[in-house]
Amino acid sequence: FNKGERSMPKFVMGFIPGVFKAAFLEWYFFVSGKSSESWFFDSPLSEKGKTQARNVRKYLRDTNPDYSTPKEARLLKMLTGDSDEKVQLTTSNLRRAMSTIAIGLQDRLDKRIKGDQIIVLTELQEVSFNPDALSISPARKPLISSWMDSPRVKEIYADQMDVSKNDGNKPISSNGLERMQSFAKLIFEDIDAPNVVATGHSYWFRAFFQTYLPHTFDHVCKKNKLCNGGIAGFTILKKKTEQGDQYMIDPSSIVVLYGGF
């Protein structure tokens, strides 16, 4: 349902067949007793997406922090689990995001670091009305993995993801700005770690940069979406004011580690 890298003619030509394919699969899941599964809603990570996630895993495994800048080396160690700093992993409650972090950070997750759980958050759910941006995993209950996921990814869903803060599908009455504000508040007040890894979606991240970077600051992240599997880091600040807590990204802290915009 997303244009992605396709040209407009290719997107239009593939849209109608894609709808029929999704409808057929929904019917198949229903008659085969897999009514909790879906291709239309909360679409699973595609084969292309899996390849992109595996490329992230390879990059993290093969990149030597000793040959990186200090900022890059710090991020690398946080992602691989080799940092002395406390890091909390988080993800959107959409399956393609959860599978991305499960594949991309599998080497870290395989280490079974004590307390190293991935917190699933509605706040990180994509900013879109498309059906593939609607979560099918119920609030604070076991996650619904895809038939396309590997046994190890399904195991990560079951054993290494924390659903205690997952509010389920985003409310119809909510909007992206409210969820971004809620996420900013959550990382300062409800997460017991100074560093947070957030796995999410391109529109959401672009909107986050546009909202919390100074309006006069010009950067590609405010214009372009982060590519699939892309990794960027930054420092977010909080200031108490008479109007309430205000959040801002420190422009000088932005570092693009992998993929780019």
mmCIF file of C-alpha atoms in Angstrom:
data_model
loop_
_atom_site.group_PDB
_atom_site.id
_atom_site.type_symbol
_atom_site.label_atom_id
_atom_site.label_comp_id
_atom_site.label_asym_id
_atom_site.label_seq_id
_atom_site.Cartn_x
_atom_site.Cartn_y
_atom_site.Cartn_z
ATOM 1 C CA PHE A 1 0.000 0.000 0.000
ATOM 2 C CA ASN A 2 3.056 2.252 0.155
ATOM 3 C CA LYS A 3 4.686 3.595 -2.986
ATOM 4 C CA GLY A 4 8.184 3.086 -1.563
ATOM 5 C CA GLU A 5 10.890 3.190 -4.232
ATOM 6 C CA ARG A 6 8.495 2.322 -7.062
ATOM 7 C CA SER A 7 7.648 4.816 -9.774
ATOM 8 C CA MET A 8 4.082 6.079 -9.752
ATOM 9 C CA PRO A 9 3.039 4.019 -12.827
ATOM 10 C CA LYS A 10 4.436 0.812 -11.272
ATOM 11 C CA PHE A 11 2.751 1.617 -7.963
ATOM 12 C CA VAL A 12 -0.631 2.203 -9.622
ATOM 13 C CA MET A 13 -0.326 -0.941 -11.779
ATOM 14 C CA GLY A 14 0.539 -3.045 -8.740
ATOM 15 C CA PHE A 15 -2.021 -1.570 -6.351
ATOM 16 C CA ILE A 16 -5.161 -3.363 -7.568
ATOM 17 C CA PRO A 17 -3.465 -6.797 -7.834
ATOM 18 C CA GLY A 18 -2.050 -6.167 -4.369
ATOM 19 C CA VAL A 19 -5.532 -5.544 -2.982
ATOM 20 C CA PHE A 20 -6.821 -8.791 -4.513
ATOM 21 C CA LYS A 21 -3.823 -10.706 -3.129
ATOM 22 C CA ALA A 22 -4.414 -9.262 0.339
ATOM 23 C CA ALA A 23 -8.139 -10.081 0.175
ATOM 24 C CA PHE A 24 -7.417 -13.670 -0.902
ATOM 25 C CA LEU A 25 -4.928 -14.161 1.909
ATOM 26 C CA GLU A 26 -7.398 -12.755 4.458
ATOM 27 C CA TRP A 27 -9.975 -15.297 3.229
ATOM 28 C CA TYR A 28 -7.400 -18.105 3.369
ATOM 29 C CA PHE A 29 -6.374 -17.253 6.940
ATOM 30 C CA PHE A 30 -10.034 -17.205 7.979
ATOM 31 C CA VAL A 31 -11.013 -20.576 6.459
ATOM 32 C CA SER A 32 -7.784 -22.255 7.594
ATOM 33 C CA GLY A 33 -8.325 -21.337 11.240
ATOM 34 C CA LYS A 34 -5.658 -18.622 11.353
ATOM 35 C CA SER A 35 -8.034 -15.731 11.971
ATOM 36 C CA SER A 36 -5.468 -13.936 14.165
ATOM 37 C CA GLU A 37 -3.127 -13.674 11.144
ATOM 38 C CA SER A 38 -3.371 -10.939 8.518
ATOM 39 C CA TRP A 39 -1.660 -9.747 5.373
ATOM 40 C CA PHE A 40 -3.888 -6.705 4.933
ATOM 41 C CA PHE A 41 -3.622 -5.323 8.476
ATOM 42 C CA ASP A 42 -0.268 -4.935 10.257
ATOM 43 C CA SER A 43 1.548 -6.411 7.266
ATOM 44 C CA PRO A 44 4.521 -8.634 8.164
ATOM 45 C CA LEU A 45 8.081 -7.747 7.222
ATOM 46 C CA SER A 46 8.576 -8.453 3.521
ATOM 47 C CA GLU A 47 11.448 -10.482 2.069
ATOM 48 C CA LYS A 48 13.061 -7.217 0.993
ATOM 49 C CA GLY A 49 12.649 -5.904 4.534
ATOM 50 C CA LYS A 50 14.229 -9.046 5.960
ATOM 51 C CA THR A 51 17.218 -8.590 3.661
ATOM 52 C CA GLN A 52 17.562 -4.978 4.811
ATOM 53 C CA ALA A 53 17.405 -6.092 8.465
ATOM 54 C CA ARG A 54 20.022 -8.787 7.832
ATOM 55 C CA ASN A 55 22.227 -6.103 6.269
ATOM 56 C CA VAL A 56 21.927 -4.104 9.508
ATOM 57 C CA ARG A 57 22.973 -7.202 11.463
ATOM 58 C CA LYS A 58 25.961 -7.714 9.152
ATOM 59 C CA TYR A 59 26.970 -4.062 9.448
ATOM 60 C CA LEU A 60 26.891 -4.177 13.256
ATOM 61 C CA ARG A 61 28.806 -7.447 13.289
ATOM 62 C CA ASP A 62 31.510 -6.392 10.809
ATOM 63 C CA THR A 63 32.097 -2.742 11.763
ATOM 64 C CA ASN A 64 35.020 -2.140 14.113
ATOM 65 C CA PRO A 65 34.327 0.745 16.519
ATOM 66 C CA ASP A 66 38.077 1.415 16.713
ATOM 67 C CA TYR A 67 37.932 2.781 13.163
ATOM 68 C CA SER A 68 34.849 4.933 13.722
ATOM 69 C CA THR A 69 34.387 8.443 15.056
ATOM 70 C CA PRO A 70 33.757 8.689 18.832
ATOM 71 C CA LYS A 71 30.032 9.317 18.292
ATOM 72 C CA GLU A 72 29.724 6.411 15.863
ATOM 73 C CA ALA A 73 31.705 4.077 18.126
ATOM 74 C CA ARG A 74 29.453 4.929 21.076
ATOM 75 C CA LEU A 75 26.321 4.122 19.066
ATOM 76 C CA LEU A 76 27.806 0.909 17.699
ATOM 77 C CA LYS A 77 28.629 -0.382 21.170
ATOM 78 C CA MET A 78 25.150 0.501 22.428
ATOM 79 C CA LEU A 79 23.549 -1.458 19.603
ATOM 80 C CA THR A 80 25.778 -4.521 19.901
ATOM 81 C CA GLY A 81 25.529 -4.733 23.690
ATOM 82 C CA ASP A 82 29.225 -4.001 24.198
ATOM 83 C CA SER A 83 28.699 -0.641 25.895
ATOM 84 C CA ASP A 84 29.156 0.013 29.609
ATOM 85 C CA GLU A 85 26.215 2.425 29.369
ATOM 86 C CA LYS A 86 22.697 1.256 30.152
ATOM 87 C CA VAL A 87 20.548 0.975 27.040
ATOM 88 C CA GLN A 88 16.839 0.256 26.692
ATOM 89 C CA LEU A 89 15.548 -1.281 23.450
ATOM 90 C CA THR A 90 12.082 -0.215 22.270
ATOM 91 C CA THR A 91 9.992 -0.867 19.168
ATOM 92 C CA SER A 92 6.748 0.066 17.490
ATOM 93 C CA ASN A 93 3.945 -2.443 17.998
ATOM 94 C CA LEU A 94 3.720 -3.086 14.247
ATOM 95 C CA ARG A 95 5.104 -6.461 13.202
ATOM 96 C CA ARG A 96 7.470 -5.161 10.530
ATOM 97 C CA ALA A 97 9.231 -3.021 13.145
ATOM 98 C CA MET A 98 9.343 -5.798 15.747
ATOM 99 C CA SER A 99 10.763 -8.244 13.204
ATOM 100 C CA THR A 100 13.309 -5.652 12.068
ATOM 101 C CA ILE A 101 14.802 -5.226 15.531
ATOM 102 C CA ALA A 102 14.644 -8.985 16.138
ATOM 103 C CA ILE A 103 16.695 -9.650 12.990
ATOM 104 C CA GLY A 104 18.941 -6.579 13.027
ATOM 105 C CA LEU A 105 19.941 -6.920 16.689
ATOM 106 C CA GLN A 106 19.812 -10.714 16.840
ATOM 107 C CA ASP A 107 23.500 -11.035 17.760
ATOM 108 C CA ARG A 108 22.937 -8.762 20.756
ATOM 109 C CA LEU A 109 19.746 -10.589 21.717
ATOM 110 C CA ASP A 110 21.536 -13.935 21.426
ATOM 111 C CA LYS A 111 23.857 -12.812 24.235
ATOM 112 C CA ARG A 112 20.852 -12.874 26.607
ATOM 113 C CA ILE A 113 22.091 -9.831 28.525
ATOM 114 C CA LYS A 114 20.355 -9.719 31.902
ATOM 115 C CA GLY A 115 17.259 -7.527 31.741
ATOM 116 C CA ASP A 116 17.708 -6.876 28.008
ATOM 117 C CA GLN A 117 14.065 -6.826 26.900
ATOM 118 C CA ILE A 118 12.535 -4.933 23.968
ATOM 119 C CA ILE A 119 9.701 -2.690 25.195
ATOM 120 C CA VAL A 120 6.800 -2.626 22.701
ATOM 121 C CA LEU A 121 5.178 0.808 22.421
ATOM 122 C CA THR A 122 2.033 2.125 20.766
ATOM 123 C CA GLU A 123 3.716 5.547 20.852
ATOM 124 C CA LEU A 124 6.059 4.446 18.049
ATOM 125 C CA GLN A 125 3.270 3.202 15.759
ATOM 126 C CA GLU A 126 3.448 4.648 12.244
ATOM 127 C CA VAL A 127 1.751 7.939 11.348
ATOM 128 C CA SER A 128 -0.576 6.655 8.625
ATOM 129 C CA PHE A 129 -4.195 5.666 7.956
ATOM 130 C CA ASN A 130 -3.171 2.720 5.771
ATOM 131 C CA PRO A 131 -4.375 -0.703 7.010
ATOM 132 C CA ASP A 132 -0.800 -1.956 7.210
ATOM 133 C CA ALA A 133 -0.201 0.697 9.883
ATOM 134 C CA LEU A 134 -2.873 -0.741 12.196
ATOM 135 C CA SER A 135 -1.570 -3.101 14.870
ATOM 136 C CA ILE A 136 -3.242 -6.502 15.366
ATOM 137 C CA SER A 137 -1.396 -7.293 18.616
ATOM 138 C CA PRO A 138 -3.762 -6.782 21.584
ATOM 139 C CA ALA A 139 -2.801 -4.515 24.480
ATOM 140 C CA ARG A 140 -0.500 -6.098 27.053
ATOM 141 C CA LYS A 141 -1.029 -9.608 25.698
ATOM 142 C CA PRO A 142 1.233 -12.028 23.786
ATOM 143 C CA LEU A 143 2.322 -10.657 20.431
ATOM 144 C CA ILE A 144 1.109 -12.070 17.133
ATOM 145 C CA SER A 145 4.095 -13.021 15.003
ATOM 146 C CA SER A 146 3.831 -13.823 11.306
ATOM 147 C CA TRP A 147 3.917 -17.174 9.537
ATOM 148 C CA MET A 148 6.786 -15.611 7.563
ATOM 149 C CA ASP A 149 8.981 -15.104 10.631
ATOM 150 C CA SER A 150 11.817 -17.505 11.393
ATOM 151 C CA PRO A 151 11.705 -19.686 14.537
ATOM 152 C CA ARG A 152 14.311 -17.439 16.219
ATOM 153 C CA VAL A 153 12.305 -14.286 15.474
ATOM 154 C CA LYS A 154 9.161 -15.940 16.866
ATOM 155 C CA GLU A 155 11.136 -16.864 19.964
ATOM 156 C CA ILE A 156 12.222 -13.243 20.400
ATOM 157 C CA TYR A 157 8.575 -12.156 20.080
ATOM 158 C CA ALA A 158 7.609 -14.595 22.823
ATOM 159 C CA ASP A 159 10.529 -14.329 25.247
ATOM 160 C CA GLN A 160 12.443 -11.090 24.706
ATOM 161 C CA MET A 161 9.733 -8.501 24.120
ATOM 162 C CA ASP A 162 8.031 -6.673 26.984
ATOM 163 C CA VAL A 163 4.370 -5.906 26.268
ATOM 164 C CA SER A 164 3.593 -4.289 29.624
ATOM 165 C CA LYS A 165 3.494 -0.812 28.043
ATOM 166 C CA ASN A 166 1.870 -1.815 24.759
ATOM 167 C CA ASP A 167 -1.547 -0.121 24.582
ATOM 168 C CA GLY A 168 -2.540 -2.025 21.454
ATOM 169 C CA ASN A 169 -3.594 -0.321 18.242
ATOM 170 C CA LYS A 170 -3.471 3.478 18.280
ATOM 171 C CA PRO A 171 -6.837 5.056 19.210
ATOM 172 C CA ILE A 172 -8.802 6.613 16.352
ATOM 173 C CA SER A 173 -8.954 9.843 18.362
ATOM 174 C CA SER A 174 -5.141 10.066 18.672
ATOM 175 C CA ASN A 175 -2.694 11.615 16.240
ATOM 176 C CA GLY A 176 1.002 11.394 15.487
ATOM 177 C CA LEU A 177 1.914 14.530 17.433
ATOM 178 C CA GLU A 178 0.245 13.206 20.586
ATOM 179 C CA ARG A 179 2.099 9.893 20.306
ATOM 180 C CA MET A 180 5.447 11.607 19.689
ATOM 181 C CA GLN A 181 4.900 13.834 22.709
ATOM 182 C CA SER A 182 3.921 10.806 24.767
ATOM 183 C CA PHE A 183 7.071 8.974 23.648
ATOM 184 C CA ALA A 184 9.283 11.928 24.582
ATOM 185 C CA LYS A 185 7.652 12.057 27.997
ATOM 186 C CA LEU A 186 7.931 8.299 28.441
ATOM 187 C CA ILE A 187 11.681 8.099 27.810
ATOM 188 C CA PHE A 188 12.310 10.712 30.498
ATOM 189 C CA GLU A 189 9.797 9.494 33.078
ATOM 190 C CA ASP A 190 9.071 5.793 32.569
ATOM 191 C CA ILE A 191 12.253 4.245 31.159
ATOM 192 C CA ASP A 192 15.071 3.507 33.563
ATOM 193 C CA ALA A 193 17.950 4.060 31.134
ATOM 194 C CA PRO A 194 19.717 7.174 29.825
ATOM 195 C CA ASN A 195 19.943 5.697 26.324
ATOM 196 C CA VAL A 196 17.037 4.415 24.238
ATOM 197 C CA VAL A 197 17.043 2.505 20.955
ATOM 198 C CA ALA A 198 13.768 3.144 19.115
ATOM 199 C CA THR A 199 12.758 0.946 16.171
ATOM 200 C CA GLY A 200 9.977 2.468 14.153
ATOM 201 C CA HIS A 201 8.876 3.925 10.838
ATOM 202 C CA SER A 202 10.120 6.455 8.331
ATOM 203 C CA TYR A 203 7.202 8.926 8.395
ATOM 204 C CA TRP A 204 7.174 8.876 12.201
ATOM 205 C CA PHE A 205 10.894 9.617 12.458
ATOM 206 C CA ARG A 206 10.781 12.419 9.884
ATOM 207 C CA ALA A 207 7.887 13.999 11.762
ATOM 208 C CA PHE A 208 9.811 13.610 15.028
ATOM 209 C CA PHE A 209 12.820 15.452 13.597
ATOM 210 C CA GLN A 210 10.581 18.162 12.126
ATOM 211 C CA THR A 211 8.815 18.653 15.452
ATOM 212 C CA TYR A 212 11.712 18.640 17.912
ATOM 213 C CA LEU A 213 14.581 20.166 15.950
ATOM 214 C CA PRO A 214 14.754 23.993 15.981
ATOM 215 C CA HIS A 215 12.672 25.413 13.139
ATOM 216 C CA THR A 216 15.636 27.437 11.862
ATOM 217 C CA PHE A 217 17.912 24.385 11.752
ATOM 218 C CA ASP A 218 18.260 22.936 8.250
ATOM 219 C CA HIS A 219 19.000 19.215 7.965
ATOM 220 C CA VAL A 220 18.152 16.477 5.465
ATOM 221 C CA CYS A 221 16.350 14.521 8.207
ATOM 222 C CA LYS A 222 13.580 17.157 8.184
ATOM 223 C CA LYS A 223 13.007 16.717 4.445
ATOM 224 C CA ASN A 224 13.728 13.079 3.655
ATOM 225 C CA LYS A 225 12.685 9.869 5.349
ATOM 226 C CA LEU A 226 15.216 7.618 7.051
ATOM 227 C CA CYS A 227 15.822 4.706 4.694
ATOM 228 C CA ASN A 228 14.668 1.227 5.642
ATOM 229 C CA GLY A 229 17.187 -0.166 8.112
ATOM 230 C CA GLY A 230 18.775 3.247 8.535
ATOM 231 C CA ILE A 231 20.336 4.119 11.891
ATOM 232 C CA ALA A 232 20.693 7.636 13.296
ATOM 233 C CA GLY A 233 21.392 8.898 16.789
ATOM 234 C CA PHE A 234 20.769 12.141 18.652
ATOM 235 C CA THR A 235 20.348 13.660 22.096
ATOM 236 C CA ILE A 236 16.897 14.828 23.149
ATOM 237 C CA LEU A 237 16.597 17.452 25.892
ATOM 238 C CA LYS A 238 13.792 18.344 28.293
ATOM 239 C CA LYS A 239 13.113 21.746 29.811
ATOM 240 C CA LYS A 240 10.452 22.617 32.372
ATOM 241 C CA THR A 241 8.484 25.760 31.509
ATOM 242 C CA GLU A 242 5.332 27.488 32.721
ATOM 243 C CA GLN A 243 3.520 25.867 29.790
ATOM 244 C CA GLY A 244 4.745 22.399 30.795
ATOM 245 C CA ASP A 245 7.655 20.214 29.759
ATOM 246 C CA GLN A 246 9.222 21.102 26.418
ATOM 247 C CA TYR A 247 11.414 18.744 24.369
ATOM 248 C CA MET A 248 14.102 19.523 21.813
ATOM 249 C CA ILE A 249 16.710 17.603 19.826
ATOM 250 C CA ASP A 250 20.219 18.997 20.182
ATOM 251 C CA PRO A 251 21.145 19.771 16.522
ATOM 252 C CA SER A 252 24.852 19.234 17.163
ATOM 253 C CA SER A 253 24.238 15.718 18.450
ATOM 254 C CA ILE A 254 22.856 14.171 15.254
ATOM 255 C CA VAL A 255 24.946 11.330 13.840
ATOM 256 C CA VAL A 256 23.988 9.148 10.896
ATOM 257 C CA LEU A 257 25.455 5.714 11.489
ATOM 258 C CA TYR A 258 24.053 3.575 8.698
ATOM 259 C CA GLY A 259 21.872 3.966 5.613
ATOM 260 C CA GLY A 260 21.039 7.637 5.835
ATOM 261 C CA PHE A 261 18.098 9.700 4.586
#
